[in-house]
PDB file of C-alpha atoms (C1' of nucleotides) in Angstrom:
ATOM      1  CA  MET A   6     -20.977   2.146   1.224  1.00  0.00           C
ATOM      2  CA  VAL A   7     -19.251  -0.639   2.994  1.00  0.00           C
ATOM      3  CA  GLN A   8     -20.632  -4.012   4.098  1.00  0.00           C
ATOM      4  CA  LYS A   9     -20.465  -5.361   7.646  1.00  0.00           C
ATOM      5  CA  PRO A  10     -17.056  -5.985   8.609  1.00  0.00           C
ATOM      6  CA  ARG A  11     -17.295  -9.623   8.782  1.00  0.00           C
ATOM      7  CA  SER A  12     -14.817 -12.023   7.058  1.00  0.00           C
ATOM      8  CA  THR A  13     -16.098 -10.956   3.562  1.00  0.00           C
ATOM      9  CA  SER A  14     -13.057 -12.234   1.442  1.00  0.00           C
ATOM     10  CA  PRO A  15     -13.815 -10.090  -1.823  1.00  0.00           C
ATOM     11  CA  ALA A  16     -12.612 -11.443  -5.181  1.00  0.00           C
ATOM     12  CA  ILE A  17      -8.855 -11.539  -6.053  1.00  0.00           C
ATOM     13  CA  GLY A  18      -7.551 -10.493  -9.274  1.00  0.00           C
ATOM     14  CA  LYS A  19      -4.298 -11.421 -11.054  1.00  0.00           C
ATOM     15  CA  PRO A  20      -0.709 -10.888  -9.605  1.00  0.00           C
ATOM     16  CA  LEU A  21       0.446  -7.611 -10.026  1.00  0.00           C
ATOM     17  CA  LYS A  22       3.974  -7.321 -11.883  1.00  0.00           C
ATOM     18  CA  CYS A  23       7.123  -5.457 -11.091  1.00  0.00           C
ATOM     19  CA  SER A  24       6.226  -3.351 -13.971  1.00  0.00           C
ATOM     20  CA  PHE A  25       3.166  -2.077 -12.376  1.00  0.00           C
ATOM     21  CA  PHE A  26       5.239   0.125 -10.138  1.00  0.00           C
ATOM     22  CA  SER A  27       7.399   1.299 -13.157  1.00  0.00           C
ATOM     23  CA  ARG A  28       5.292   4.567 -13.663  1.00  0.00           C
ATOM     24  CA  ASN A  29       4.839   8.001 -11.863  1.00  0.00           C
ATOM     25  CA  VAL A  30       4.206   7.405  -8.232  1.00  0.00           C
ATOM     26  CA  LEU A  31       1.010   9.508  -8.449  1.00  0.00           C
ATOM     27  CA  GLU A  32      -0.416   7.232 -10.905  1.00  0.00           C
ATOM     28  CA  VAL A  33       0.742   3.965  -8.971  1.00  0.00           C
ATOM     29  CA  ALA A  34      -0.540   4.925  -5.278  1.00  0.00           C
ATOM     30  CA  PRO A  35      -4.433   5.124  -6.306  1.00  0.00           C
ATOM     31  CA  ASP A  36      -4.074   2.310  -8.356  1.00  0.00           C
ATOM     32  CA  LEU A  37      -3.099   0.237  -5.473  1.00  0.00           C
ATOM     33  CA  ILE A  38      -6.570   1.067  -3.793  1.00  0.00           C
ATOM     34  CA  GLY A  39      -8.331  -2.263  -3.663  1.00  0.00           C
ATOM     35  CA  ALA A  40      -5.547  -4.451  -4.529  1.00  0.00           C
ATOM     36  CA  THR A  41      -4.701  -7.594  -1.911  1.00  0.00           C
ATOM     37  CA  LEU A  42      -1.374  -7.466  -0.239  1.00  0.00           C
ATOM     38  CA  LEU A  43      -0.367 -10.727   1.490  1.00  0.00           C
ATOM     39  CA  VAL A  44       2.720 -11.702   3.336  1.00  0.00           C
ATOM     40  CA  ASN A  45       3.290 -15.315   3.882  1.00  0.00           C
ATOM     41  CA  GLY A  46      -0.570 -15.423   3.076  1.00  0.00           C
ATOM     42  CA  VAL A  47      -1.624 -12.962   5.787  1.00  0.00           C
ATOM     43  CA  GLY A  48      -3.104  -9.627   4.674  1.00  0.00           C
ATOM     44  CA  GLY A  49      -6.174  -7.712   3.065  1.00  0.00           C
ATOM     45  CA  VAL A  50      -7.271  -5.384   0.707  1.00  0.00           C
ATOM     46  CA  ILE A  51      -5.119  -2.044   0.701  1.00  0.00           C
ATOM     47  CA  VAL A  52      -7.653   0.774   1.592  1.00  0.00           C
ATOM     48  CA  GLU A  53      -4.886   3.636   2.152  1.00  0.00           C
ATOM     49  CA  VAL A  54      -1.627   4.755   1.069  1.00  0.00           C
ATOM     50  CA  GLU A  55       0.735   7.856   0.559  1.00  0.00           C
ATOM     51  CA  ALA A  56       2.998   8.756  -2.293  1.00  0.00           C
ATOM     52  CA  TYR A  57       6.301  10.159  -1.590  1.00  0.00           C
ATOM     53  CA  HIS A  58       9.126  11.417  -3.783  1.00  0.00           C
ATOM     54  CA  HIS A  59      12.740  12.652  -3.594  1.00  0.00           C
ATOM     55  CA  THR A  60      11.824  16.219  -4.959  1.00  0.00           C
ATOM     56  CA  GLU A  61       9.487  17.084  -1.647  1.00  0.00           C
ATOM     57  CA  PRO A  62      10.931  17.639   1.646  1.00  0.00           C
ATOM     58  CA  ALA A  63       8.401  14.909   3.467  1.00  0.00           C
ATOM     59  CA  ALA A  64      10.147  11.956   1.726  1.00  0.00           C
ATOM     60  CA  HIS A  65      13.169  10.362   3.418  1.00  0.00           C
ATOM     61  CA  SER A  66      14.976  10.195   0.055  1.00  0.00           C
ATOM     62  CA  TYR A  67      14.875  14.351  -0.144  1.00  0.00           C
ATOM     63  CA  ARG A  68      18.314  14.715   1.248  1.00  0.00           C
ATOM     64  CA  GLY A  69      20.222  11.766  -0.588  1.00  0.00           C
ATOM     65  CA  PRO A  70      20.738   8.355   0.196  1.00  0.00           C
ATOM     66  CA  THR A  71      21.523   6.897   3.348  1.00  0.00           C
ATOM     67  CA  PRO A  72      21.863   3.179   4.687  1.00  0.00           C
ATOM     68  CA  ARG A  73      18.544   3.496   5.696  1.00  0.00           C
ATOM     69  CA  ASN A  74      16.647   4.954   2.837  1.00  0.00           C
ATOM     70  CA  MET A  75      19.170   3.167  -0.038  1.00  0.00           C
ATOM     71  CA  VAL A  76      16.243   0.729  -1.493  1.00  0.00           C
ATOM     72  CA  MET A  77      14.333   4.088  -2.236  1.00  0.00           C
ATOM     73  CA  PHE A  78      17.057   5.192  -5.268  1.00  0.00           C
ATOM     74  CA  GLY A  79      16.897   1.460  -6.669  1.00  0.00           C
ATOM     75  CA  PRO A  80      14.818   0.092  -9.037  1.00  0.00           C
ATOM     76  CA  ALA A  81      10.936  -0.071  -8.691  1.00  0.00           C
ATOM     77  CA  GLY A  82       9.012  -3.107  -7.481  1.00  0.00           C
ATOM     78  CA  PHE A  83      11.107  -3.488  -4.182  1.00  0.00           C
ATOM     79  CA  THR A  84      10.320  -3.194  -0.646  1.00  0.00           C
ATOM     80  CA  TYR A  85      11.410  -0.248   1.481  1.00  0.00           C
ATOM     81  CA  ILE A  86      10.906  -1.080   5.402  1.00  0.00           C
ATOM     82  CA  TYR A  87      11.968   1.619   7.856  1.00  0.00           C
ATOM     83  CA  ARG A  88      11.711   2.076  11.661  1.00  0.00           C
ATOM     84  CA  SER A  89       9.348   4.669  12.967  1.00  0.00           C
ATOM     85  CA  TYR A  90       9.868   6.548  15.829  1.00  0.00           C
ATOM     86  CA  GLY A  91      12.102   3.887  17.053  1.00  0.00           C
ATOM     87  CA  ILE A  92       9.421   1.459  17.639  1.00  0.00           C
ATOM     88  CA  HIS A  93       7.431   0.605  14.445  1.00  0.00           C
ATOM     89  CA  TRP A  94       7.978  -0.642  11.030  1.00  0.00           C
ATOM     90  CA  CYS A  95       6.258   0.799   8.009  1.00  0.00           C
ATOM     91  CA  MET A  96       6.381  -0.523   4.667  1.00  0.00           C
ATOM     92  CA  ASN A  97       6.673   1.144   1.237  1.00  0.00           C
ATOM     93  CA  PHE A  98       6.629  -0.184  -2.431  1.00  0.00           C
ATOM     94  CA  VAL A  99       9.343   1.522  -4.531  1.00  0.00           C
ATOM     95  CA  CYS A 100       8.061   3.101  -7.756  1.00  0.00           C
ATOM     96  CA  GLU A 101       9.252   4.872 -10.995  1.00  0.00           C
ATOM     97  CA  LYS A 102      12.800   4.109 -11.861  1.00  0.00           C
ATOM     98  CA  GLU A 103      16.272   4.070 -10.466  1.00  0.00           C
ATOM     99  CA  GLY A 104      17.382   7.290  -8.780  1.00  0.00           C
ATOM    100  CA  SER A 105      13.554   8.505  -8.791  1.00  0.00           C
ATOM    101  CA  ALA A 106      13.771   7.733  -4.976  1.00  0.00           C
ATOM    102  CA  ALA A 107       9.691   7.429  -4.997  1.00  0.00           C
ATOM    103  CA  ALA A 108       7.689   5.151  -2.678  1.00  0.00           C
ATOM    104  CA  VAL A 109       4.267   4.580  -1.670  1.00  0.00           C
ATOM    105  CA  LEU A 110       3.630   3.890   2.072  1.00  0.00           C
ATOM    106  CA  ILE A 111       1.144   1.541   2.619  1.00  0.00           C
ATOM    107  CA  ARG A 112      -0.942   2.901   5.438  1.00  0.00           C
ATOM    108  CA  ALA A 113      -3.805   0.560   6.078  1.00  0.00           C
ATOM    109  CA  LEU A 114      -5.304  -2.879   4.853  1.00  0.00           C
ATOM    110  CA  GLN A 115      -9.012  -4.256   5.320  1.00  0.00           C
ATOM    111  CA  PRO A 116      -8.065  -7.481   6.922  1.00  0.00           C
ATOM    112  CA  THR A 117      -9.337 -10.397   4.938  1.00  0.00           C
ATOM    113  CA  HIS A 118      -6.763 -13.550   4.932  1.00  0.00           C
ATOM    114  CA  GLY A 119      -5.119 -14.963   8.348  1.00  0.00           C
ATOM    115  CA  ILE A 120      -6.980 -12.747  10.769  1.00  0.00           C
ATOM    116  CA  PRO A 121      -6.337 -15.118  13.758  1.00  0.00           C
ATOM    117  CA  ALA A 122      -2.599 -14.956  12.835  1.00  0.00           C
ATOM    118  CA  MET A 123      -3.112 -11.110  12.958  1.00  0.00           C
ATOM    119  CA  ARG A 124      -4.875 -10.918  16.036  1.00  0.00           C
ATOM    120  CA  ARG A 125      -2.192 -13.127  17.670  1.00  0.00           C
ATOM    121  CA  ARG A 126       0.543 -10.573  16.830  1.00  0.00           C
ATOM    122  CA  ARG A 127      -1.609  -7.667  17.544  1.00  0.00           C
ATOM    123  CA  GLY A 128      -2.990  -8.775  20.598  1.00  0.00           C
ATOM    124  CA  LEU A 129      -6.932  -8.436  21.328  1.00  0.00           C
ATOM    125  CA  HIS A 130      -7.908  -5.904  18.795  1.00  0.00           C
ATOM    126  CA  ASP A 131     -11.093  -5.511  16.900  1.00  0.00           C
ATOM    127  CA  GLU A 132     -10.936  -5.940  13.237  1.00  0.00           C
ATOM    128  CA  ARG A 133     -11.144  -2.532  12.470  1.00  0.00           C
ATOM    129  CA  SER A 134      -8.169  -1.929  14.608  1.00  0.00           C
ATOM    130  CA  LEU A 135      -5.614  -4.757  13.194  1.00  0.00           C
ATOM    131  CA  CYS A 136      -4.425  -3.009  10.106  1.00  0.00           C
ATOM    132  CA  SER A 137      -5.345   0.605  10.548  1.00  0.00           C
ATOM    133  CA  GLY A 138      -2.019   2.267  10.669  1.00  0.00           C
ATOM    134  CA  PRO A 139       1.133   1.884   8.806  1.00  0.00           C
ATOM    135  CA  GLY A 140       3.095   0.381  11.788  1.00  0.00           C
ATOM    136  CA  LYS A 141      -0.157  -1.540  13.016  1.00  0.00           C
ATOM    137  CA  LEU A 142      -0.072  -3.509   9.669  1.00  0.00           C
ATOM    138  CA  CYS A 143       3.422  -4.281   9.786  1.00  0.00           C
ATOM    139  CA  GLU A 144       2.905  -5.812  13.167  1.00  0.00           C
ATOM    140  CA  ALA A 145       0.097  -7.610  11.929  1.00  0.00           C
ATOM    141  CA  LEU A 146       1.628  -9.140   8.900  1.00  0.00           C
ATOM    142  CA  GLY A 147       4.894  -9.881  10.777  1.00  0.00           C
ATOM    143  CA  ILE A 148       6.968  -7.326   8.681  1.00  0.00           C
ATOM    144  CA  SER A 149      10.123  -6.314   9.812  1.00  0.00           C
ATOM    145  CA  ILE A 150      13.728  -4.980   8.660  1.00  0.00           C
ATOM    146  CA  ALA A 151      14.227  -8.735   7.355  1.00  0.00           C
ATOM    147  CA  HIS A 152      11.572  -7.756   4.801  1.00  0.00           C
ATOM    148  CA  ASN A 153      13.471  -4.845   3.524  1.00  0.00           C
ATOM    149  CA  ALA A 154      14.345  -4.619  -0.262  1.00  0.00           C
ATOM    150  CA  LEU A 155      12.557  -7.722  -1.032  1.00  0.00           C
ATOM    151  CA  PRO A 156      10.744  -8.189  -4.470  1.00  0.00           C
ATOM    152  CA  LEU A 157       7.264  -7.364  -4.726  1.00  0.00           C
ATOM    153  CA  ASP A 158       6.235 -10.215  -6.915  1.00  0.00           C
ATOM    154  CA  ALA A 159       7.889 -13.272  -5.241  1.00  0.00           C
ATOM    155  CA  PRO A 160       7.538 -15.197  -2.258  1.00  0.00           C
ATOM    156  CA  PRO A 161       6.871 -14.084   0.864  1.00  0.00           C
ATOM    157  CA  ILE A 162       4.932 -11.230  -0.748  1.00  0.00           C
ATOM    158  CA  ALA A 163       1.951 -11.518  -2.963  1.00  0.00           C
ATOM    159  CA  LEU A 164       0.112  -8.807  -4.538  1.00  0.00           C
ATOM    160  CA  TYR A 165      -3.207  -9.049  -6.695  1.00  0.00           C
ATOM    161  CA  ARG A 166      -4.682  -6.583  -8.693  1.00  0.00           C
ATOM    162  CA  ARG A 167      -8.378  -5.406  -7.801  1.00  0.00           C
ATOM    163  CA  THR A 168     -11.361  -6.952  -9.665  1.00  0.00           C
ATOM    164  CA  GLU A 169     -14.133  -4.316  -9.039  1.00  0.00           C
ATOM    165  CA  ALA A 170     -14.238  -0.425  -9.836  1.00  0.00           C
ATOM    166  CA  ILE A 171     -14.003   1.315  -6.737  1.00  0.00           C
ATOM    167  CA  ASP A 172     -13.880   5.401  -5.820  1.00  0.00           C
ATOM    168  CA  VAL A 173     -10.570   6.447  -4.546  1.00  0.00           C
ATOM    169  CA  VAL A 174     -10.711   9.274  -2.104  1.00  0.00           C
ATOM    170  CA  THR A 175      -7.634  11.601  -1.570  1.00  0.00           C
ATOM    171  CA  GLY A 176      -6.272  14.131   1.103  1.00  0.00           C
ATOM    172  CA  VAL A 177      -3.417  15.355   2.754  1.00  0.00           C
ATOM    173  CA  ARG A 178      -0.787  13.180   4.296  1.00  0.00           C
ATOM    174  CA  ILE A 179      -0.635  12.306   7.906  1.00  0.00           C
ATOM    175  CA  GLY A 180       1.835  13.198  10.450  1.00  0.00           C
ATOM    176  CA  ILE A 181       4.272  15.296   8.509  1.00  0.00           C
ATOM    177  CA  THR A 182       4.831  19.152   8.731  1.00  0.00           C
ATOM    178  CA  LYS A 183       6.897  19.683   5.592  1.00  0.00           C
ATOM    179  CA  ALA A 184       5.102  19.601   1.996  1.00  0.00           C
ATOM    180  CA  ALA A 185       1.935  19.276   4.237  1.00  0.00           C
ATOM    181  CA  ALA A 186      -0.375  20.730   1.683  1.00  0.00           C
ATOM    182  CA  LEU A 187       0.102  17.961  -1.122  1.00  0.00           C
ATOM    183  CA  PRO A 188      -2.702  15.860  -1.596  1.00  0.00           C
ATOM    184  CA  TRP A 189      -0.942  12.693  -1.958  1.00  0.00           C
ATOM    185  CA  ARG A 190      -2.869  10.590   0.458  1.00  0.00           C
ATOM    186  CA  TYR A 191      -5.443   8.108  -1.093  1.00  0.00           C
ATOM    187  CA  GLY A 192      -7.857   6.030   0.332  1.00  0.00           C
ATOM    188  CA  LEU A 193     -10.883   3.628  -0.434  1.00  0.00           C
ATOM    189  CA  LYS A 194     -14.032   5.734  -0.377  1.00  0.00           C
ATOM    190  CA  GLY A 195     -16.223   4.786   2.729  1.00  0.00           C
ATOM    191  CA  SER A 196     -13.853   2.628   4.050  1.00  0.00           C
ATOM    192  CA  LYS A 197     -13.833   1.900   7.942  1.00  0.00           C
ATOM    193  CA  PHE A 198     -10.453   0.455   8.066  1.00  0.00           C
ATOM    194  CA  VAL A 199      -8.596   3.675   7.166  1.00  0.00           C
ATOM    195  CA  SER A 200      -6.308   5.182   9.870  1.00  0.00           C
ATOM    196  CA  LYS A 201      -8.078   8.413  10.055  1.00  0.00           C
ATOM    197  CA  PRO A 202     -11.110   9.546   8.334  1.00  0.00           C
ATOM    198  CA  PHE A 203     -10.690  11.422   5.049  1.00  0.00           C
ATOM    199  CA  ARG A 204     -12.263  15.039   5.265  1.00  0.00           C
ATOM    200  CA  THR A 205     -13.986  15.587   2.103  1.00  0.00           C
ATOM    201  CA  ALA A 206     -17.262  17.328   0.890  1.00  0.00           C
ATOM    202  CA  ASP A 207     -19.422  14.425   1.363  1.00  0.00           C
ATOM    203  CA  SER A 208     -18.369  13.101   4.550  1.00  0.00           C
TER     204      SER A 208
ATOM    205  C1'  DC B   8     -15.075  12.087  22.523  1.00  0.00           C
ATOM    206  C1'  DT B   9     -10.364  14.606  22.453  1.00  0.00           C
ATOM    207  C1'  DC B  10      -5.994  15.804  24.606  1.00  0.00           C
ATOM    208  C1'  DT B  11      -1.346  14.494  26.542  1.00  0.00           C
ATOM    209  C1'  DT B  12       2.347  11.479  26.927  1.00  0.00           C
ATOM    210  C1'  DG B  13       5.917   7.839  26.829  1.00  0.00           C
ATOM    211  C1'  DA B  14       8.263   4.376  24.240  1.00  0.00           C
ATOM    212  C1'  DT B  15      13.493   5.013  21.927  1.00  0.00           C
ATOM    213  C1'  DC B  16      15.738   4.298  16.152  1.00  0.00           C
ATOM    214  C1'  DT B  17      17.752   6.816  12.408  1.00  0.00           C
ATOM    215  C1'  DT B  18      19.071  10.906  10.686  1.00  0.00           C
ATOM    216  C1'  DC B  19      20.183  15.832  11.097  1.00  0.00           C
ATOM    217  C1'  DT B  20      21.718  20.258  13.318  1.00  0.00           C
TER     218       DT B  20
ATOM    219  C1'  DG C   8      20.539  17.619  21.393  1.00  0.00           C
ATOM    220  C1'  DA C   9      16.167  17.364  18.446  1.00  0.00           C
ATOM    221  C1'  DA C  10      12.904  15.697  15.322  1.00  0.00           C
ATOM    222  C1'  DG C  11      10.131  12.418  12.807  1.00  0.00           C
ATOM    223  C1'  DA C  12       6.017   8.927   7.164  1.00  0.00           C
ATOM    224  C1'  DT C  13       3.515   6.192  15.233  1.00  0.00           C
ATOM    225  C1'  DC C  14       0.914   3.926  18.429  1.00  0.00           C
ATOM    226  C1'  DA C  15      -1.369   2.818  23.144  1.00  0.00           C
ATOM    227  C1'  DA C  16      -2.831   4.115  27.451  1.00  0.00           C
ATOM    228  C1'  DG C  17      -4.497   7.287  30.581  1.00  0.00           C
ATOM    229  C1'  DA C  18      -6.637  11.579  31.935  1.00  0.00           C
ATOM    230  C1'  DG C  19     -10.499  14.769  31.452  1.00  0.00           C
ATOM    231  C1'  DC C  20     -14.776  16.070  29.168  1.00  0.00           C
TER     232       DC C  20
END
DNA sequence: CTCTTGATCTTCT
DNA sequence: GAAGATCAAGAGC
């Protein structure tokens, strides 16, 4: 059950440490739901993510390192930014350990901090559309390739643990054709800020 | 509401 | 040359 999409600022927990990401990517991904992501003080609550791992063919790291995906093969706790369809930027958090080439794609935020700045960057959009997709949230937060390979526990990035118990829903990942059946998409149950609805029994 | 299309970077065939 | 971890705008229902 979700409140009105006004500027309700949920409580913010303690900063996440880099060790948070040194676990199996399928554990980290659902744990990120409800956390707060800020870049230069602008951002919101993570409501949708997807997990990727080099052992499955949908991952950029599946075919080994390239200039683009090199940071995925490095240690956990860093950003991996890539260009999508030649136009957009998308943001990942690298997980597990060096060589795992595992990462969590951040797909949607509920905006809570710096909403006027997000509107300026995105143009005239209702709050629900500001960060409801991986390319949208990067535009709203001013993220580009300049933010690639940055540590997740130091400026300009800030990540805060969630404070309340939440319900996480799962589904198949969006926009892929390989390994399309893996249920590696995670979302905040009932959130109106996700990129596409989660289709589960109760919705 | 759904469907189609253009934008044009990185990698692979 | 083609596909892809996307998005917005326009056409049609």
